[in-house]
Tab-separated table of C-alpha atoms and ligand atoms in Angstrom:
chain	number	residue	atom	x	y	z
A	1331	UNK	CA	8.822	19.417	22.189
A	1332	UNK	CA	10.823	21.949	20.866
A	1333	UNK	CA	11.178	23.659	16.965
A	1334	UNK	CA	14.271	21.637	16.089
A	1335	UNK	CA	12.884	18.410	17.203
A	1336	UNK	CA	9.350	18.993	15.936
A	1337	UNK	CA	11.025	19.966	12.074
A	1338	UNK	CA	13.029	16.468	12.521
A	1339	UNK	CA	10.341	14.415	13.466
A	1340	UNK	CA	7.608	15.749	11.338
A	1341	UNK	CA	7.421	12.604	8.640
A	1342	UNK	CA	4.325	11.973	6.461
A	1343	UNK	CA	2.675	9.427	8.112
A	1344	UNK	CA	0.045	7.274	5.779
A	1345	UNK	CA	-1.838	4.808	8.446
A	1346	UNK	CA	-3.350	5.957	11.516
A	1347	UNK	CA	-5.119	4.584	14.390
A	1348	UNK	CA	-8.633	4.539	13.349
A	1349	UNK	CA	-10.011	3.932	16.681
A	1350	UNK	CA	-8.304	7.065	17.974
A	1351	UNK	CA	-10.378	9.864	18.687
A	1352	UNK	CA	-9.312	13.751	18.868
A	1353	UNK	CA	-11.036	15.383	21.295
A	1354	UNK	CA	-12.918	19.207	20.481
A	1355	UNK	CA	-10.458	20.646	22.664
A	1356	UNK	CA	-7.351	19.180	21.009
A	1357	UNK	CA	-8.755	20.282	17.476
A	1358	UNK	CA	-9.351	23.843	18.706
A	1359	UNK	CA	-5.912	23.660	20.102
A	1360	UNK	CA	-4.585	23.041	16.954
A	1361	UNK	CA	-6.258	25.385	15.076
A	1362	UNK	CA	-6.183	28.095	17.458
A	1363	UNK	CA	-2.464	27.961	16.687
A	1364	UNK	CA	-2.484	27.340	12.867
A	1365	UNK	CA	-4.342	30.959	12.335
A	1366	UNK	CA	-1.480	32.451	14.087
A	1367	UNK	CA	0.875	32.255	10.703
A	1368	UNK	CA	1.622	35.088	9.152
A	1369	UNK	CA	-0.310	36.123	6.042
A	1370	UNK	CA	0.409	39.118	3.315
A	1371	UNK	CA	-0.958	42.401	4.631
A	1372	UNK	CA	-3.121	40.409	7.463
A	1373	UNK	CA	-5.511	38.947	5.223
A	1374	UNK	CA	-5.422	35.748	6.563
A	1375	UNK	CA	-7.578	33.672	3.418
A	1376	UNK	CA	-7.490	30.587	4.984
A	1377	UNK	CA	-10.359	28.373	5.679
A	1378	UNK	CA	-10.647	25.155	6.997
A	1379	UNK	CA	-12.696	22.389	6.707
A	1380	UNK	CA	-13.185	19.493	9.474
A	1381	UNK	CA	-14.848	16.654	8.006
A	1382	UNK	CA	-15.980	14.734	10.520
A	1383	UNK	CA	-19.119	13.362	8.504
A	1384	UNK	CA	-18.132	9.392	7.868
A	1385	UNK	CA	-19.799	9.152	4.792
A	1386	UNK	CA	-18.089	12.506	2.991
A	1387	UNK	CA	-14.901	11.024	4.625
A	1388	UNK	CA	-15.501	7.702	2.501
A	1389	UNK	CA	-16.868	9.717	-0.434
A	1390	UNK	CA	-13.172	11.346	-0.372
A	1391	UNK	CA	-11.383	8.411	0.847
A	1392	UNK	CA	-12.681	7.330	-3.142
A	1393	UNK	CA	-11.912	10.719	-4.782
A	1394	UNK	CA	-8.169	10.532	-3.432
A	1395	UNK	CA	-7.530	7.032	-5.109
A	1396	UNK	CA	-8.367	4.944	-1.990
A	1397	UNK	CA	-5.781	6.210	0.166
A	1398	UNK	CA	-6.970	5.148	3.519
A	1399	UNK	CA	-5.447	7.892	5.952
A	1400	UNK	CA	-8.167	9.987	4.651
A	1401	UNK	CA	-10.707	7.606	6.586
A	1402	UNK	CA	-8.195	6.304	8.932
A	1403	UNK	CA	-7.197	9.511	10.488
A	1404	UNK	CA	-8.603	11.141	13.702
A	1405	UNK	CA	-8.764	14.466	11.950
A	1406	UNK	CA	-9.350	15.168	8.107
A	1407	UNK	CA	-8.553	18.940	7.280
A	1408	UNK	CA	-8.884	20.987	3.844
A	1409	UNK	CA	-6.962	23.574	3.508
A	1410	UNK	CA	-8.805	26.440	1.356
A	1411	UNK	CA	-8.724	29.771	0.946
A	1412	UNK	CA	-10.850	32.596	-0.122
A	1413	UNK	CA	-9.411	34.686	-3.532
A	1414	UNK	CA	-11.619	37.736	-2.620
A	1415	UNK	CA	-10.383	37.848	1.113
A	1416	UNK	CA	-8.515	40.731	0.636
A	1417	UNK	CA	-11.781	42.704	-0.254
A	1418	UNK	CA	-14.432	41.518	2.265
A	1419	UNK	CA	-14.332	44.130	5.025
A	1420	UNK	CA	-10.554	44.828	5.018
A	1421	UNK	CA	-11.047	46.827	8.230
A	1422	UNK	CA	-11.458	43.534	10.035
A	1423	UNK	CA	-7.220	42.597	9.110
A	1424	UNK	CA	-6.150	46.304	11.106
A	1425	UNK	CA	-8.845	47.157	13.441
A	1426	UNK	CA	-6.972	46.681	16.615
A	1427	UNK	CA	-4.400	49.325	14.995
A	1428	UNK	CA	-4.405	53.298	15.418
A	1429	UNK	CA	-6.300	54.831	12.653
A	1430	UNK	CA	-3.505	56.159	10.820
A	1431	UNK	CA	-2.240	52.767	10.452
A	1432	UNK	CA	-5.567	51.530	9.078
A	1433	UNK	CA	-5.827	54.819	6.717
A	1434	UNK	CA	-2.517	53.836	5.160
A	1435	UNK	CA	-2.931	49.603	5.149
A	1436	UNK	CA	-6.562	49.407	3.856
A	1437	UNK	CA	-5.908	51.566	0.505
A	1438	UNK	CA	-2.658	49.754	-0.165
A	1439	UNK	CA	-4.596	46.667	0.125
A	1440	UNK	CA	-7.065	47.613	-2.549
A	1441	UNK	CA	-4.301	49.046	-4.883
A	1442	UNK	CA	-2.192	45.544	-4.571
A	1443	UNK	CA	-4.801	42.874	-5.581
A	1444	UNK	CA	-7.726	45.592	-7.781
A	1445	UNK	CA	-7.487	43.383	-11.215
A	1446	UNK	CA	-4.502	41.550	-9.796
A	1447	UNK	CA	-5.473	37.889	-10.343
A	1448	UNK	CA	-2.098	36.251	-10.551
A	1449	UNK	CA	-1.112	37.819	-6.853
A	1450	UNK	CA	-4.860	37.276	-5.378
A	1451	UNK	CA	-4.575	33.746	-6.235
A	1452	UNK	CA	-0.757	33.730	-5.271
A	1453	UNK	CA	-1.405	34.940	-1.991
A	1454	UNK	CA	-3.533	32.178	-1.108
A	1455	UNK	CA	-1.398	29.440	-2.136
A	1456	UNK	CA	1.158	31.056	0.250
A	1457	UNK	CA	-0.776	31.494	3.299
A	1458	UNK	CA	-2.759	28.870	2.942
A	1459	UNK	CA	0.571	26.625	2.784
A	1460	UNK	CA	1.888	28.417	5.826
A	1461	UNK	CA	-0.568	27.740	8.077
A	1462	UNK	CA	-0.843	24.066	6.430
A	1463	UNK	CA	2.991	23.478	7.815
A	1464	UNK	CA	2.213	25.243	11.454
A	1465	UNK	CA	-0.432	22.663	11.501
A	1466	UNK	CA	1.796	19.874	11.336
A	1467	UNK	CA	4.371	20.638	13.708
A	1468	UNK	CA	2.080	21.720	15.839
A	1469	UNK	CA	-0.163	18.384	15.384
A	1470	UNK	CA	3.836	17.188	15.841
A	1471	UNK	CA	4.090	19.049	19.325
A	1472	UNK	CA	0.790	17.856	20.485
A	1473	UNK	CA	2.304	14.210	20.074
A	1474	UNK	CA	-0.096	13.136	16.831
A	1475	UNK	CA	1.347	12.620	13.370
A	1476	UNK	CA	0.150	14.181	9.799
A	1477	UNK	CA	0.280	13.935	6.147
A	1478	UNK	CA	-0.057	16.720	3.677
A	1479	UNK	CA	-1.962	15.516	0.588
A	1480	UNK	CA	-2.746	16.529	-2.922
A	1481	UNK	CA	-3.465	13.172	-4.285
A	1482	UNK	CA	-7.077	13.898	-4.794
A	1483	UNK	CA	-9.365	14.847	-7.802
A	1484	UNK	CA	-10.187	18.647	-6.803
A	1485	UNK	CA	-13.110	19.391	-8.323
A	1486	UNK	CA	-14.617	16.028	-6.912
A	1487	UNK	CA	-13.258	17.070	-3.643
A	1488	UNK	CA	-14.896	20.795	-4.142
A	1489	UNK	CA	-18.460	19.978	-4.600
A	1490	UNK	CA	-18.525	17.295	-1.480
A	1491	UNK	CA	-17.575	19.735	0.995
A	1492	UNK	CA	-19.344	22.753	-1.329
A	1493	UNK	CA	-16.223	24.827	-2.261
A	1494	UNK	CA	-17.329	28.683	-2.422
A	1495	UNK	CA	-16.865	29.407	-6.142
A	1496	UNK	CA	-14.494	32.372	-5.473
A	1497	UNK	CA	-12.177	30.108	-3.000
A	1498	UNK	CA	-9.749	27.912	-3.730
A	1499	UNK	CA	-8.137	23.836	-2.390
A	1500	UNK	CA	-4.746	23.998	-1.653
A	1501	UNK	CA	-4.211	20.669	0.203
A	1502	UNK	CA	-5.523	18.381	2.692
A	1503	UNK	CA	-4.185	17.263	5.849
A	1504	UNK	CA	-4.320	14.102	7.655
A	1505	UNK	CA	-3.841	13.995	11.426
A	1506	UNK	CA	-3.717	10.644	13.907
A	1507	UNK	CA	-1.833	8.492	15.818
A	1508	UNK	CA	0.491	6.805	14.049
A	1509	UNK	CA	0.179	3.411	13.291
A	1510	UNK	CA	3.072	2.824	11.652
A	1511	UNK	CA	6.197	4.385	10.988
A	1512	UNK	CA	6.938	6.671	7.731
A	1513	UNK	CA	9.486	4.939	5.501
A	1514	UNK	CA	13.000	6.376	5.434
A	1515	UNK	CA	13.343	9.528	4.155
A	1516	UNK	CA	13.700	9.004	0.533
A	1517	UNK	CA	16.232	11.210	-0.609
A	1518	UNK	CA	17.169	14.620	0.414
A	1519	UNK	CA	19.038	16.839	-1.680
A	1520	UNK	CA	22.598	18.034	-0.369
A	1521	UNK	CA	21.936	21.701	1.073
A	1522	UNK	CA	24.421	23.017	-1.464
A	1523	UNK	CA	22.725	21.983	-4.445
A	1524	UNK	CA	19.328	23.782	-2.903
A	1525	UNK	CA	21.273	26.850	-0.665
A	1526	UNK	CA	22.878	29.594	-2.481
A	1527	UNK	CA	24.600	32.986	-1.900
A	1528	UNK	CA	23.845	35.636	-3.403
A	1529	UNK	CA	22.596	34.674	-6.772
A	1530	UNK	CA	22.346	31.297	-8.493
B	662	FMN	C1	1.680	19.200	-1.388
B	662	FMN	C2	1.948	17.788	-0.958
B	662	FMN	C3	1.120	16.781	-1.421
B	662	FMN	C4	1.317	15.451	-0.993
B	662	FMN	N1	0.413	14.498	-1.374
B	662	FMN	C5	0.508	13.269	-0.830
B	662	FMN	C6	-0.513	12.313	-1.073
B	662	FMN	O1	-1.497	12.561	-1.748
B	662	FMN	N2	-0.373	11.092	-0.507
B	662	FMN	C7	0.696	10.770	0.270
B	662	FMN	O2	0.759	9.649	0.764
B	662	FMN	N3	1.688	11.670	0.535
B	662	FMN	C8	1.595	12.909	0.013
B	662	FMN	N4	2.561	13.859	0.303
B	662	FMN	C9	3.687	13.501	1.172
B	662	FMN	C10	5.014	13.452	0.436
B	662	FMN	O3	5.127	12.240	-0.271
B	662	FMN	C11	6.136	13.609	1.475
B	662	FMN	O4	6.004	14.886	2.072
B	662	FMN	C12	7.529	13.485	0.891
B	662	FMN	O5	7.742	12.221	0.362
B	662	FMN	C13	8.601	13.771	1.948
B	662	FMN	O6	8.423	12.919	3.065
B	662	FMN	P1	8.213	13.479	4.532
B	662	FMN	O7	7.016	14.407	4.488
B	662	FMN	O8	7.955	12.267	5.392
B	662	FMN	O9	9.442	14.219	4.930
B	662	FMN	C14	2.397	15.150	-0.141
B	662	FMN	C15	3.247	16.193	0.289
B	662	FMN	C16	3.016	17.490	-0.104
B	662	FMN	C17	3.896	18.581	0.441
């Protein structure tokens, strides 16, 4: 499938077939491809958590209002990321890079996000998000269908799967086959209203 098609066809899906299973390889697929987005300075925060466990699914099936794709789905992902990535072992974000690259990438690291907790925190939302969209059209590619969710009570959500105190949610993601068919799109803005020149 190609980019264009994948963007178009990517629709939120809400009920999967439940008796469809994902294989290992198919996840690692996936996922081998989602930590290929691009992250600020190569920190890549991200971490992801598979719940395959039936009875956390159901415990978080309850703590996102009883929406069903969370048990329905062949594949339940959070999306989380660490805040103190950027200063665990920095070396590990350059170290296939010539030293003078490191010596220059690994200070500026420290100098950006040292008592910078608006931009630590920032930077996870971002990446986080990024690699939560590459997950979808590439779930799209590999012929299943996703939803992104944030209907959930967090902190509920946090303790279940043991949230790290210095990381952060940032969504889940449902992935299946479809069931049925999202709705029509409900309303797109006009690109004008949303696509500007040069200033607003
Ligand atoms: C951050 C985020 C959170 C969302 N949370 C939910 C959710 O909890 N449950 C749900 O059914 N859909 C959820 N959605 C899906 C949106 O309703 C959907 O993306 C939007 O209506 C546009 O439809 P489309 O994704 O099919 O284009 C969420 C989407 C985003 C991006």
């Amino acid at each position: 499938m190609d980019i264009k098609q994948a963007i178009t066809d990517r629709r939120s899906v809400k009920h999967f077939d439940s008796e469809h299973v994902m294989t290992d390889a198919e996840v690692n697929e996936l996922m081998e491809h989602a930590i290929l987005s691009p992250t600020a300075f190569n920190i890549q925060h991200w971490r992801f958590i598979q719940v395959k466990d039936k009875q956390k699914r159901q415990q978080i099936q309850d703590a996102s209002w009883g929406q069903t794709q969370v048990t329905e789905s062949s594949l339940l992902l959070i999306i989380c990321a660490d805040l103190n990535a950027w200063e665990k072992q920095p070396e590990r974000y350059w170290r296939e890079t010539p030293q003078q690259v490191q010596d220059f990438m690994l200070p500026s690291i420290e100098r950006y996000y040292t008592n910078h907790h608006q931009g630590q925190r920032d930077e996870c939302f971002r990446s986080s998000s990024l690699a939560a969209m590459n997950i979808m059209l590439m779930a799209k590619g590999m012929g299943y269908d996703s939803c992104p969710m944030d209907g959930f009570d967090f902190d509920k959500v946090a303790e279940i799967i043991k949230l790290p105190h210095d990381h952060i949610i940032n969504m889940m993601i449902t992935i299946g086959k479809k069931k049925t068919d999202a709705r029509p799109r409900s309303g797109q803005l006009p690109l004008n209203e949303v696509f500007m020149t040069d200033s607003f």
